[in-house]
Amino acid sequence: MPINKLTSKQKAVLKYIYDSIRYHKLPPTVREIAQHFKFKSTGTVRDYLKILVREGVIRITANKSRAIELVYENLFAIPILGRVQAGLPTLAVEEIEDYLNMDSLIFSETDTFALRIKGESMINAGIFSGDLVLVQKQNIAQTDEIVVAVIGEEATVKRLKKKGARYFLEPANPHYQDIIVDEQVNIIGKVISVIRRFH
Amino acid sequence: MPINKLTSKQKAVLKYIYDSIRYHKLPPTVREIAQHFKFKSTGTVRDYLKILVREGVIRITANKSRAIELVYENLFAIPILGRVQAGLPTLAVEEIEDYLNMDSLIFSETDTFALRIKGESMINAGIFSGDLVLVQKQNIAQTDEIVVAVIGEEATVKRLKKKGARYFLEPANPHYQDIIVDEQVNIIGKVISVIRRFH
DNA sequence: TTGACAACCACACAAATGTGTAGTATAAAG
DNA sequence: CTTTATACTACACATTTGTGTGGTTGTCAA
């Protein structure tokens, strides 16, 4: 926290640790720090590390290689800002509401694939032509879920609805018509997210 | 190349490496991996690492501790299907049109943040309340781009328009009104993509 | 002057860590 | 049947790495 209390040399060491994590994605070893600053002894580095720990800007774990941790750093995910103040966002701790993780898809048990939307049939659900939808492979779905169905050779994205005992696929666009689910219709997945890019 | 080619055990090892970096902020050592999976030999771990390197999802540096690096380009690659046939997609090579690189959604780790949308002012642009927008930090933008602007304490997402010599922020919803860009309005970024998740 | 502290050096030791060789068992593919 | 690949075990060796002890020099404040 009190980075101002650090001397310029201590700040330089801290910055090197920071850069090492940021660009090499790995905290440095004691000897890597020594080499960078042309220190001829690892003891010098340990003096610096002790000071940085004492000042509360890093944490280290005993007997563990590269176990230097920056106290106020969150490098991994993309911050989701809850509150934005005037000027360019500083990504200050107070502003960060949460972190966006892209990883939940990757290690999911079932396979995931993406499909590019063609047509306007789901515009009222905010799914536009050209959007990508991420689809979780499954051949059943629940009512009101947006599903991917194959009819003949065509894949279509619609909302699954039920009226009485009959299931049908409902577009989110009054200009399109419902599709009754019968033997010709195969549900192949559930839409789990929509991604749109502005080139 | 993509993660689908990995066996479930290989995925488990990859996930452990991923989690280790994510939560302990440090890639694991060979022996840490062995211990976690109760492997009685480090050789087992090395077999897995070799496979993961071969499949292009990690990189390792010789003789360097904890030097396991995730190759995000391949890690976050989800197949985009161009053609879908009846039945569950087989993810056959012929069907794959391209790969969606989740990592490429992010402009650069430092200059990108996410913002959760509140309100209905952009529904005609397919941006709904609750959606996340990825924002590239910048204080200028071009006409017709969707921007994030701060007015007082409030952040707002609108489309930047120009009429004559005057700039204004245009909502994508007829129930909302234009906002004239003046000294009170600060543009802090450009929306580069929209992400919506269905729980 | 004394003492505290930053900022170094030298060197050695033990622990942690990556690497290499040599195996076994099993299942799928040719 | 043979080959190939995955999925392990066992063990030893070399390097990397963290740690500890004991110094020196200079500065600044009490």
mmCIF file of C-alpha atoms in Angstrom, chain B residues 8-194:
data_model
loop_
_atom_site.group_PDB
_atom_site.id
_atom_site.type_symbol
_atom_site.label_atom_id
_atom_site.label_comp_id
_atom_site.label_asym_id
_atom_site.label_seq_id
_atom_site.Cartn_x
_atom_site.Cartn_y
_atom_site.Cartn_z
ATOM 1 C CA SER B 8 -10.424 -36.481 -20.065
ATOM 2 C CA LYS B 9 -7.359 -37.229 -17.976
ATOM 3 C CA GLN B 10 -5.246 -34.911 -20.066
ATOM 4 C CA LYS B 11 -7.912 -32.265 -19.638
ATOM 5 C CA ALA B 12 -7.844 -32.827 -15.897
ATOM 6 C CA VAL B 13 -4.107 -32.180 -15.782
ATOM 7 C CA LEU B 14 -4.535 -29.108 -17.965
ATOM 8 C CA LYS B 15 -7.295 -27.860 -15.710
ATOM 9 C CA TYR B 16 -5.111 -28.323 -12.656
ATOM 10 C CA ILE B 17 -2.396 -26.242 -14.274
ATOM 11 C CA TYR B 18 -4.977 -23.654 -15.240
ATOM 12 C CA ASP B 19 -6.464 -23.534 -11.739
ATOM 13 C CA SER B 20 -3.039 -23.381 -10.189
ATOM 14 C CA ILE B 21 -2.172 -20.297 -12.207
ATOM 15 C CA ARG B 22 -5.568 -18.810 -11.617
ATOM 16 C CA TYR B 23 -5.894 -19.314 -7.898
ATOM 17 C CA HIS B 24 -2.348 -19.688 -6.635
ATOM 18 C CA LYS B 25 -1.033 -17.273 -9.239
ATOM 19 C CA LEU B 26 1.777 -19.679 -9.929
ATOM 20 C CA PRO B 27 2.153 -22.585 -12.332
ATOM 21 C CA PRO B 28 2.685 -25.895 -10.524
ATOM 22 C CA THR B 29 5.906 -27.849 -10.325
ATOM 23 C CA VAL B 30 6.094 -31.349 -11.702
ATOM 24 C CA ARG B 31 5.910 -32.743 -8.196
ATOM 25 C CA GLU B 32 2.949 -30.610 -7.218
ATOM 26 C CA ILE B 33 1.034 -32.059 -10.139
ATOM 27 C CA ALA B 34 2.087 -35.571 -9.168
ATOM 28 C CA GLN B 35 0.985 -35.028 -5.597
ATOM 29 C CA HIS B 36 -2.402 -33.658 -6.607
ATOM 30 C CA PHE B 37 -3.191 -36.614 -8.814
ATOM 31 C CA LYS B 38 -1.521 -39.071 -6.422
ATOM 32 C CA PHE B 39 0.903 -40.114 -9.145
ATOM 33 C CA LYS B 40 3.741 -42.025 -7.570
ATOM 34 C CA SER B 41 6.223 -40.977 -10.202
ATOM 35 C CA THR B 42 7.201 -37.639 -11.681
ATOM 36 C CA GLY B 43 7.666 -39.466 -14.944
ATOM 37 C CA THR B 44 3.898 -39.734 -15.271
ATOM 38 C CA VAL B 45 3.582 -35.989 -15.063
ATOM 39 C CA ARG B 46 6.271 -35.537 -17.671
ATOM 40 C CA ASP B 47 4.375 -37.825 -20.020
ATOM 41 C CA TYR B 48 1.323 -35.607 -19.632
ATOM 42 C CA LEU B 49 3.296 -32.414 -20.087
ATOM 43 C CA LYS B 50 4.864 -33.756 -23.261
ATOM 44 C CA ILE B 51 1.423 -34.544 -24.651
ATOM 45 C CA LEU B 52 0.068 -31.110 -23.716
ATOM 46 C CA VAL B 53 3.047 -29.463 -25.382
ATOM 47 C CA ARG B 54 2.589 -31.631 -28.454
ATOM 48 C CA GLU B 55 -1.091 -30.643 -28.597
ATOM 49 C CA GLY B 56 -0.088 -27.009 -28.397
ATOM 50 C CA VAL B 57 -2.009 -26.020 -25.294
ATOM 51 C CA ILE B 58 1.015 -25.366 -23.094
ATOM 52 C CA ARG B 59 4.633 -24.345 -23.526
ATOM 53 C CA ILE B 60 7.456 -25.275 -21.200
ATOM 54 C CA THR B 61 10.968 -23.918 -20.833
ATOM 55 C CA ALA B 62 13.805 -26.332 -20.159
ATOM 56 C CA ASN B 63 15.486 -26.323 -16.772
ATOM 57 C CA LYS B 64 13.264 -23.594 -15.444
ATOM 58 C CA SER B 65 11.067 -24.134 -12.441
ATOM 59 C CA ARG B 66 7.325 -23.713 -12.819
ATOM 60 C CA ALA B 67 7.885 -22.718 -16.430
ATOM 61 C CA ILE B 68 4.544 -23.982 -17.733
ATOM 62 C CA GLU B 69 2.794 -21.451 -19.903
ATOM 63 C CA LEU B 70 -0.732 -21.695 -21.197
ATOM 64 C CA VAL B 71 -1.189 -21.108 -24.917
ATOM 65 C CA TYR B 72 -4.418 -19.192 -24.823
ATOM 66 C CA GLU B 73 -4.930 -19.107 -28.569
ATOM 67 C CA ASN B 74 -5.414 -22.839 -28.611
ATOM 68 C CA LEU B 75 -6.910 -23.125 -25.172
ATOM 69 C CA PHE B 76 -9.808 -20.851 -25.856
ATOM 70 C CA ALA B 77 -10.471 -22.083 -29.334
ATOM 71 C CA ILE B 78 -14.037 -23.249 -29.823
ATOM 72 C CA PRO B 79 -15.002 -24.678 -33.197
ATOM 73 C CA ILE B 80 -17.429 -22.647 -35.247
ATOM 74 C CA LEU B 81 -19.630 -24.982 -37.219
ATOM 75 C CA GLY B 82 -20.419 -23.989 -40.745
ATOM 76 C CA ARG B 83 -22.539 -26.943 -41.600
ATOM 77 C CA VAL B 84 -24.615 -28.949 -39.186
ATOM 78 C CA GLN B 85 -25.988 -32.323 -40.048
ATOM 79 C CA ALA B 86 -28.807 -34.244 -38.468
ATOM 80 C CA GLY B 87 -28.185 -35.723 -35.080
ATOM 81 C CA LEU B 88 -25.718 -34.475 -32.553
ATOM 82 C CA PRO B 89 -22.836 -32.609 -34.174
ATOM 83 C CA THR B 90 -19.846 -34.831 -34.481
ATOM 84 C CA LEU B 91 -17.451 -31.912 -34.670
ATOM 85 C CA ALA B 92 -16.153 -33.555 -37.799
ATOM 86 C CA VAL B 93 -13.468 -31.703 -39.650
ATOM 87 C CA GLU B 94 -15.748 -31.024 -42.593
ATOM 88 C CA GLU B 95 -18.204 -29.184 -40.374
ATOM 89 C CA ILE B 96 -15.721 -26.834 -38.794
ATOM 90 C CA GLU B 97 -15.687 -23.467 -40.470
ATOM 91 C CA ASP B 98 -13.278 -21.706 -38.181
ATOM 92 C CA TYR B 99 -12.230 -21.407 -34.581
ATOM 93 C CA LEU B 100 -13.548 -18.854 -32.165
ATOM 94 C CA ASN B 101 -10.647 -17.537 -30.211
ATOM 95 C CA MET B 102 -12.005 -16.260 -26.923
ATOM 96 C CA ASP B 103 -8.710 -14.622 -26.229
ATOM 97 C CA SER B 104 -9.031 -12.457 -29.302
ATOM 98 C CA LEU B 105 -12.145 -10.877 -27.868
ATOM 99 C CA ILE B 106 -9.877 -9.055 -25.547
ATOM 100 C CA PHE B 107 -7.966 -6.220 -27.066
ATOM 101 C CA SER B 108 -5.161 -6.239 -24.572
ATOM 102 C CA GLU B 109 -5.305 -7.221 -20.983
ATOM 103 C CA THR B 110 -4.628 -3.761 -19.724
ATOM 104 C CA ASP B 111 -6.780 -1.751 -22.051
ATOM 105 C CA THR B 112 -9.927 -3.818 -21.899
ATOM 106 C CA PHE B 113 -12.570 -3.903 -19.232
ATOM 107 C CA ALA B 114 -16.127 -5.111 -19.027
ATOM 108 C CA LEU B 115 -19.258 -3.280 -18.055
ATOM 109 C CA ARG B 116 -22.620 -4.707 -17.141
ATOM 110 C CA ILE B 117 -25.480 -3.015 -18.939
ATOM 111 C CA LYS B 118 -28.314 -1.570 -16.907
ATOM 112 C CA GLY B 119 -31.398 -0.331 -18.660
ATOM 113 C CA GLU B 120 -33.040 -0.700 -22.021
ATOM 114 C CA SER B 121 -31.566 2.206 -23.934
ATOM 115 C CA MET B 122 -29.710 0.058 -26.465
ATOM 116 C CA ILE B 123 -32.129 -2.799 -27.071
ATOM 117 C CA ASN B 124 -32.502 -2.035 -30.768
ATOM 118 C CA ALA B 125 -28.765 -2.541 -31.097
ATOM 119 C CA GLY B 126 -29.177 -5.920 -29.438
ATOM 120 C CA ILE B 127 -27.647 -4.801 -26.151
ATOM 121 C CA PHE B 128 -29.949 -5.820 -23.321
ATOM 122 C CA SER B 129 -30.035 -5.113 -19.626
ATOM 123 C CA GLY B 130 -27.702 -7.553 -17.893
ATOM 124 C CA ASP B 131 -25.437 -8.025 -20.899
ATOM 125 C CA LEU B 132 -21.715 -7.556 -20.542
ATOM 126 C CA VAL B 133 -19.951 -5.288 -22.970
ATOM 127 C CA LEU B 134 -16.227 -5.479 -23.477
ATOM 128 C CA VAL B 135 -14.791 -2.005 -23.690
ATOM 129 C CA GLN B 136 -11.524 -0.840 -25.130
ATOM 130 C CA LYS B 137 -10.232 2.112 -23.167
ATOM 131 C CA GLN B 138 -9.860 5.225 -25.304
ATOM 132 C CA ASN B 139 -11.071 8.783 -25.053
ATOM 133 C CA ILE B 140 -11.891 9.363 -28.680
ATOM 134 C CA ALA B 141 -14.195 7.472 -30.998
ATOM 135 C CA GLN B 142 -15.558 7.642 -34.512
ATOM 136 C CA THR B 143 -19.076 8.401 -35.617
ATOM 137 C CA ASP B 144 -21.438 5.402 -35.470
ATOM 138 C CA GLU B 145 -19.321 3.547 -32.974
ATOM 139 C CA ILE B 146 -20.921 2.443 -29.735
ATOM 140 C CA VAL B 147 -19.129 4.195 -26.912
ATOM 141 C CA VAL B 148 -19.045 4.300 -23.147
ATOM 142 C CA ALA B 149 -19.402 7.809 -21.787
ATOM 143 C CA VAL B 150 -19.336 9.119 -18.267
ATOM 144 C CA ILE B 151 -21.722 11.912 -17.356
ATOM 145 C CA GLY B 152 -21.189 13.015 -13.794
ATOM 146 C CA GLU B 153 -21.191 9.788 -11.827
ATOM 147 C CA GLU B 154 -23.063 7.742 -14.390
ATOM 148 C CA ALA B 155 -21.606 5.549 -17.102
ATOM 149 C CA THR B 156 -23.736 5.149 -20.181
ATOM 150 C CA VAL B 157 -23.468 3.175 -23.398
ATOM 151 C CA LYS B 158 -24.689 4.890 -26.543
ATOM 152 C CA ARG B 159 -23.931 5.274 -30.209
ATOM 153 C CA LEU B 160 -21.846 8.283 -31.150
ATOM 154 C CA LYS B 161 -23.466 10.392 -33.847
ATOM 155 C CA LYS B 162 -22.761 13.702 -35.536
ATOM 156 C CA LYS B 163 -25.281 16.196 -36.864
ATOM 157 C CA GLY B 164 -23.702 19.205 -38.495
ATOM 158 C CA ALA B 165 -20.863 20.235 -36.268
ATOM 159 C CA ARG B 166 -22.417 18.792 -33.140
ATOM 160 C CA TYR B 167 -21.749 15.377 -31.618
ATOM 161 C CA PHE B 168 -24.368 13.563 -29.609
ATOM 162 C CA LEU B 169 -25.022 10.181 -28.039
ATOM 163 C CA GLU B 170 -27.891 8.315 -29.591
ATOM 164 C CA PRO B 171 -29.723 5.538 -27.757
ATOM 165 C CA ALA B 172 -31.037 2.572 -29.720
ATOM 166 C CA ASN B 173 -34.487 2.847 -28.249
ATOM 167 C CA PRO B 174 -37.157 5.391 -29.283
ATOM 168 C CA HIS B 175 -38.232 5.845 -25.662
ATOM 169 C CA TYR B 176 -34.891 7.401 -24.762
ATOM 170 C CA GLN B 177 -33.539 10.768 -25.773
ATOM 171 C CA ASP B 178 -30.319 11.903 -27.392
ATOM 172 C CA ILE B 179 -27.579 13.325 -25.213
ATOM 173 C CA ILE B 180 -25.580 16.238 -26.520
ATOM 174 C CA VAL B 181 -21.852 15.846 -26.044
ATOM 175 C CA ASP B 182 -20.470 18.776 -24.057
ATOM 176 C CA GLU B 183 -17.865 19.370 -21.366
ATOM 177 C CA GLN B 184 -19.865 17.262 -18.921
ATOM 178 C CA VAL B 185 -19.570 14.203 -21.154
ATOM 179 C CA ASN B 186 -16.422 12.105 -21.162
ATOM 180 C CA ILE B 187 -15.931 9.291 -23.618
ATOM 181 C CA ILE B 188 -13.916 6.601 -21.907
ATOM 182 C CA GLY B 189 -14.042 3.721 -24.323
ATOM 183 C CA LYS B 190 -15.396 1.926 -27.342
ATOM 184 C CA VAL B 191 -17.584 -1.175 -27.152
ATOM 185 C CA ILE B 192 -15.807 -3.974 -29.007
ATOM 186 C CA SER B 193 -18.138 -6.821 -28.207
ATOM 187 C CA VAL B 194 -21.236 -7.904 -26.395
#
